[in-house]
Coordinates of C-alpha atoms and ligand atoms in Angstrom, one line a residue:
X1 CA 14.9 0.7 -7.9
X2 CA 12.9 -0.7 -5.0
X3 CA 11.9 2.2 -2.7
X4 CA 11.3 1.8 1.2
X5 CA 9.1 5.0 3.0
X6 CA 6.5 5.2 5.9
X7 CA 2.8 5.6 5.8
X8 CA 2.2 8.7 7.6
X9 CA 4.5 10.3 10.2
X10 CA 5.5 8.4 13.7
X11 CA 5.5 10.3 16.5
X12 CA 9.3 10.2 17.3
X13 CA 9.4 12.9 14.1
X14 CA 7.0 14.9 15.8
X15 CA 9.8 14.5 19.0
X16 CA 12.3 16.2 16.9
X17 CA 10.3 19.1 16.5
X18 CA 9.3 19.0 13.5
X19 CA 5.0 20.0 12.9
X20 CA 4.6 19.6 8.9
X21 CA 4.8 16.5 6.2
X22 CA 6.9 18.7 3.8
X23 CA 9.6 18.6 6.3
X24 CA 9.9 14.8 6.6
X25 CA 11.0 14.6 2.9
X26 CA 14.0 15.8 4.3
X27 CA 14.3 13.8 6.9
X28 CA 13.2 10.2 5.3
X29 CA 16.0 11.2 2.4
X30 CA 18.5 12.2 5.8
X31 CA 17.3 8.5 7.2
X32 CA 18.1 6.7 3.7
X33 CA 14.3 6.2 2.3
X34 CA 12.7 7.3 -0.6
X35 CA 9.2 6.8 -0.6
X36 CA 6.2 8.3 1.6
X37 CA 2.4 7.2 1.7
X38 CA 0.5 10.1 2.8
X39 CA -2.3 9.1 5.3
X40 CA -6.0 10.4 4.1
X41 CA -7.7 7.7 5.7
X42 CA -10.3 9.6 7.2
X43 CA -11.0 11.4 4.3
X44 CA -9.2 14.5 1.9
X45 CA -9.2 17.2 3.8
X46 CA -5.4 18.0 2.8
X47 CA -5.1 21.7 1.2
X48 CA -4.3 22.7 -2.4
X49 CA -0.8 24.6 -1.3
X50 CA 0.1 22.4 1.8
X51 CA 0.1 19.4 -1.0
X52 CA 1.8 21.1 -3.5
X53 CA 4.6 22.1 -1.6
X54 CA 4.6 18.4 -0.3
X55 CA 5.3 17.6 -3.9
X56 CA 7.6 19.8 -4.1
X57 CA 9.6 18.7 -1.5
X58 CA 9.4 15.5 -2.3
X59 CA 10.7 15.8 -5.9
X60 CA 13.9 17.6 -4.1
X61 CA 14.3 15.0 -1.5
X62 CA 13.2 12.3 -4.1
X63 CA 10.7 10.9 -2.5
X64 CA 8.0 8.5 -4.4
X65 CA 4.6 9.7 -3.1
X66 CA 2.0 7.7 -3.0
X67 CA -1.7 8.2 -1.3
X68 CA -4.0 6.0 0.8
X69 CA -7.8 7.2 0.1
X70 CA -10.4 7.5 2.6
X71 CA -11.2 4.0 3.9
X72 CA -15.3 5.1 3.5
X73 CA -14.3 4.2 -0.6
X74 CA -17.0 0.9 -1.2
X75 CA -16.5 0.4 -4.9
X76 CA -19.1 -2.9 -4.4
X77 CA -21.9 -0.7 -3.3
X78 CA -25.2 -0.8 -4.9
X79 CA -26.6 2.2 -3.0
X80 CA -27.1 5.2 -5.1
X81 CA -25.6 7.7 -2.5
X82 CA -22.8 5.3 -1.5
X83 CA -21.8 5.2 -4.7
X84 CA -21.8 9.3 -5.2
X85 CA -19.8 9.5 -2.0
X86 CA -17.2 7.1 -3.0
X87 CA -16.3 8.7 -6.3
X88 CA -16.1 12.2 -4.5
X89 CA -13.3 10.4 -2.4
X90 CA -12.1 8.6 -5.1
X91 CA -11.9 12.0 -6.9
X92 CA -10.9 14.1 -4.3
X93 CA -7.9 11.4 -3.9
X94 CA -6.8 11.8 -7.5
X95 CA -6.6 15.7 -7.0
X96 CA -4.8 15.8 -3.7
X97 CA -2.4 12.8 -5.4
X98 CA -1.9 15.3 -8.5
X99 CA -1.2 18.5 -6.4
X100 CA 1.9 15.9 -4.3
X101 CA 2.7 14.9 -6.9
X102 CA 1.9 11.3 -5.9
X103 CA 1.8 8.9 -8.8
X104 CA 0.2 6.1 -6.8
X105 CA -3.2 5.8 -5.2
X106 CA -3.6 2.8 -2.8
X107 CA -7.7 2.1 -2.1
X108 CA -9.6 -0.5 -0.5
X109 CA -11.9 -2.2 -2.5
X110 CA -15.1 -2.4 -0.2
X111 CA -17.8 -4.5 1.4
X112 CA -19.6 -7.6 -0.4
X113 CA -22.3 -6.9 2.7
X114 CA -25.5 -8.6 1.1
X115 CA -24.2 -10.1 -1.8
X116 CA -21.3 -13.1 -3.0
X117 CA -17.7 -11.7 -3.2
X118 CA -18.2 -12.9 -6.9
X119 CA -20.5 -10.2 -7.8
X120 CA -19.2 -7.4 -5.6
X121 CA -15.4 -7.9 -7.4
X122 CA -17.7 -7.5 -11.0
X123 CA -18.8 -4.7 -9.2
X124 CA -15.9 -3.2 -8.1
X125 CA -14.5 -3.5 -11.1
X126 CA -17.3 -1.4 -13.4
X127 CA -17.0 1.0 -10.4
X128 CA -13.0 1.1 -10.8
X129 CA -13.1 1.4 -15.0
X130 CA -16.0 3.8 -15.0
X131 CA -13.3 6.1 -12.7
X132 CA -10.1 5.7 -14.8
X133 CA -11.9 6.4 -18.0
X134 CA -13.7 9.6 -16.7
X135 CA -10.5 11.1 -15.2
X136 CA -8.5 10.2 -18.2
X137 CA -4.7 10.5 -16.9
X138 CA -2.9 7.3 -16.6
X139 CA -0.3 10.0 -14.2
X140 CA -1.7 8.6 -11.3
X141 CA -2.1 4.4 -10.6
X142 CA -5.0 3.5 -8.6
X143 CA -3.6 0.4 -6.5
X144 CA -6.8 -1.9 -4.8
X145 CA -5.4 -3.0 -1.5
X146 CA -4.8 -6.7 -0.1
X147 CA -7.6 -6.4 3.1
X148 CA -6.4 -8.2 6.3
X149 CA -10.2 -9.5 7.5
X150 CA -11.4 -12.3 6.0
X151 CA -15.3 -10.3 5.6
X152 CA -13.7 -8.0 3.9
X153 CA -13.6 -7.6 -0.4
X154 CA -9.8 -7.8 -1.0
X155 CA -8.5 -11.1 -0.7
X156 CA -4.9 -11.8 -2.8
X157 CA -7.7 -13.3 -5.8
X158 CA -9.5 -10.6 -6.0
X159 CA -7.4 -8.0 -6.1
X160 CA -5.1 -9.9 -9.1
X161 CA -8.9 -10.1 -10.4
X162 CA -9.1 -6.3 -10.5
X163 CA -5.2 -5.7 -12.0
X164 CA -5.5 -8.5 -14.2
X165 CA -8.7 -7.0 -16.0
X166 CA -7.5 -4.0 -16.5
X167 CA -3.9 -2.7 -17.1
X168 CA -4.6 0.8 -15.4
X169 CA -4.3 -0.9 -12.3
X170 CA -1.8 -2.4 -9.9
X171 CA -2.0 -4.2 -6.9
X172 CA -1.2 -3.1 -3.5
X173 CA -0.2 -6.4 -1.6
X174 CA -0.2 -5.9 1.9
X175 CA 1.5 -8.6 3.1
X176 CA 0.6 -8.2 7.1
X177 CA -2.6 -8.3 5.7
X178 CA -2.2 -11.2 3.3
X179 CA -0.9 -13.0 6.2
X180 CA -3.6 -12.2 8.6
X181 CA -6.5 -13.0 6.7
X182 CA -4.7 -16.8 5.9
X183 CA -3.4 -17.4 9.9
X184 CA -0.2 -16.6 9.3
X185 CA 0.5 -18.7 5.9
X186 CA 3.5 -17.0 5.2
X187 CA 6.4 -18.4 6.9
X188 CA 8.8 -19.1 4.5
X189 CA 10.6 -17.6 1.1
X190 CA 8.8 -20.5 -0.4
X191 CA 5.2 -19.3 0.9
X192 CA 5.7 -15.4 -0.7
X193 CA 7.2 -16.8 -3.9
X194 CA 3.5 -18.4 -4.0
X195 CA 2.4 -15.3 -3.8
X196 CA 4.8 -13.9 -6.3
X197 CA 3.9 -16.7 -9.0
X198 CA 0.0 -16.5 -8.5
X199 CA 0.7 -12.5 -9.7
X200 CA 3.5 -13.4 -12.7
X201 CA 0.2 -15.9 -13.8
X202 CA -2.4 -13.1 -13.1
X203 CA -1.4 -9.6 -14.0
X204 CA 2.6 -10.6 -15.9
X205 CA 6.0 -10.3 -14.8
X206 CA 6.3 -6.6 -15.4
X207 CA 3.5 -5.2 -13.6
X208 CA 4.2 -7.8 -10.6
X209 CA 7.7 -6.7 -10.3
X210 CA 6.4 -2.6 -9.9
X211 CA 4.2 -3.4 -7.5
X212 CA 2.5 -1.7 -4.4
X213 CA 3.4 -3.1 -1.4
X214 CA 2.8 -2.5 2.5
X215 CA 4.9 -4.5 4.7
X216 CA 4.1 -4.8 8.9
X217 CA 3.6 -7.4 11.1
X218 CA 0.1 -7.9 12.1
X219 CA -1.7 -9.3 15.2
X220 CA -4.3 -11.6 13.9
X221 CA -7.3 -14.1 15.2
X222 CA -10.0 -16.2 13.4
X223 CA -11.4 -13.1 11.7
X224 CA -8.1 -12.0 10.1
X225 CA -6.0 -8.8 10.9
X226 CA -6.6 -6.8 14.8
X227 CA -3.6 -4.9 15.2
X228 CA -0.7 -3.6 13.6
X229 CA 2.6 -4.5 15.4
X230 CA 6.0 -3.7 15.0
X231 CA 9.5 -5.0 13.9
X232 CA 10.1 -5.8 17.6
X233 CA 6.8 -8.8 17.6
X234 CA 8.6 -12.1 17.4
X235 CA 4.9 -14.1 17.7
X236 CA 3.0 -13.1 14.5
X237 CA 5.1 -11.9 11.5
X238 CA 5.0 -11.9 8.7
X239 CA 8.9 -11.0 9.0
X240 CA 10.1 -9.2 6.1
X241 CA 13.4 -11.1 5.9
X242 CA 11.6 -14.1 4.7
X243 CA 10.4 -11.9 2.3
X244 CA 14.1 -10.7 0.8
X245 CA 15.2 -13.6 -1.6
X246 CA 12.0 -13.7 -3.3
X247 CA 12.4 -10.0 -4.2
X248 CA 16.2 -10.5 -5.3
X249 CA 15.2 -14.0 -7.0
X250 CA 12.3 -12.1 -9.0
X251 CA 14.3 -8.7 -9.2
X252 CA 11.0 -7.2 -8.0
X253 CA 11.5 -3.3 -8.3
X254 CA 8.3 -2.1 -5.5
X255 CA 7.6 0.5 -3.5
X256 CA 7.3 -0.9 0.4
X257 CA 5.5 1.3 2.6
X258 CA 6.1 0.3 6.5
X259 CA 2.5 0.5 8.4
X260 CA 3.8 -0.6 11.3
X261 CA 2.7 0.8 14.8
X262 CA 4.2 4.2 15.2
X263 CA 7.5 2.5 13.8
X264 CA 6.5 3.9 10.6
X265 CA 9.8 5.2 9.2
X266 CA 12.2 3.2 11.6
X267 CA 10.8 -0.1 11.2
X268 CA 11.4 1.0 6.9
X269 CA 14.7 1.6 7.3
X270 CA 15.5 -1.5 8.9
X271 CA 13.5 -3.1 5.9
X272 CA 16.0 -1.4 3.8
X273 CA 19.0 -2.7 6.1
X274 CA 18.0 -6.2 5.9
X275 CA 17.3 -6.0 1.7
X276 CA 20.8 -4.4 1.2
X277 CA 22.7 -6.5 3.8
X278 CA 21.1 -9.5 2.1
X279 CA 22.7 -8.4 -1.1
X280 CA 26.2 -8.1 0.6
X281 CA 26.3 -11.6 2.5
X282 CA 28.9 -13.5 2.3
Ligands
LIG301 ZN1 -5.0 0.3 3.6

């Protein structure tokens, strides 16, 4: 089943009243989604019983959790104490994405500051293996994230470089991202089957079609992504209908989470619109 969610709560859910994540599990499964990336950015600071009874109410409202680790994550660092404070987050993710239940972990790779992007993927790599083999539970999918600025470790190689080398791990293709970092080289089905086919080559046709996904339209300039837009931005794209025979072509099966600018949940649902009024044309 592909599965549509937000990342994070907009601010019209907070209009409605309500105060706490566990009660939008109710309300995406009210809206017609079914998945939910929750938002630790900024670093784990979540609770041990506000996420479990996140999980639970996901599992009731079946909603697919995933989470997005703290951005501070540089799995390319050669510092000592960089390296130390990136596997606390990393491990502090994978406990708070136990305790909701959340079988997906989307992180950014990291910085290649000081080095060639060739060495710091290597890098990240070790970094990323030495992980999954300590914590031992193949329960919860770390997913390297597509970056949307060109300086930053991440681009659509690299991260199939980091799947493809391991089969612990799955992409996260960010496709706002994707977009921004290449000036807006997706325009047509024909540019995100590219896409699609450079994954079937790297990481196989059965991990590419469960892939992680985050879908908004970004506001780009020569450096790659600035700002996250929404639905309503007819300039940048990418625009997710363009998007939409390539999944059915491919019968990809992802999990899309919406990032787009406080649109979170309503611009996912009218992903979901368009994807199931695509399948009933005609
Ligand atoms: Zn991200």
């Amino acid at each position: 089943m592909i599965r549509f969610g937000p990342a994070g709560n907009e601010t019209s859910f907070y209009d409605q009243g309500y105060k706490n994540t566990f009660e939008a599990m109710e309300w995406l499964n009210n809206m017609g989604l079914n998945a939910y990336e929750y938002q630790c950015g900024r670093g784990v600071n979540i609770k041990e019983e506000s996420a479990k009874k996140i999980g639970e109410y996901a599992d009731r409202f079946g909603i697919a959790m995933s989470l997005h680790a703290p951005y501070f994550i540089n799995m390319a660092t050669t510092e000592v104490d960089k390296i130390e404070s990136s596997l606390i987050h990393m491990r502090n993710s994978y406990t708070a994405a136990k305790q909701m239940k959340a079988s997906r972990v989307c992180v950014h790779p990291g910085s290649f500051k000081g080095d060639t992007r060739e060495n710091a993927i290597i890098r990240a790599h070790h970094f990323l293996k030495n992980f999954l083999d300590d914590i031992n539970d193949e329960s919860v999918i770390f997913c390297p994230e597509v970056m949307g600025k060109i300086n930053q470790l991440g681009n659509l190689e690299e991260i199939i470089y980091l799947c493809a080398h391991d089969e612990r791990i799955l992409p996260t293709v960010d496709f706002g991202h994707l977009n921004a970092r290449t000036h807006g080289s997706l325009r047509t089905a024909e540019d995100y089957e590219q896409v699609v086919l450079k994954m079937i080559d790297g990481i196989g046709m059965e991990r590419t079609r469960i892939m992680h996904m985050h879908f908004s339209q970004i506001e780009y300039t020569e450096g790659g992504e600035k700002k996250h837009l929404t639905f309503e931005d007819t300039q940048y794209g990418p625009f997710f209908k363009d998007f939409i025979p390539v999944l059915y072509k491919y019968d990809l099966k992802p999990v899309v989470i919406c990032e787009s600018d406080d649109r979170m949940a309503t611009d996912s649902l009218k992903s979901k619109t368009m994807y199931e009024q695509y399948r009933n044309r005609d």
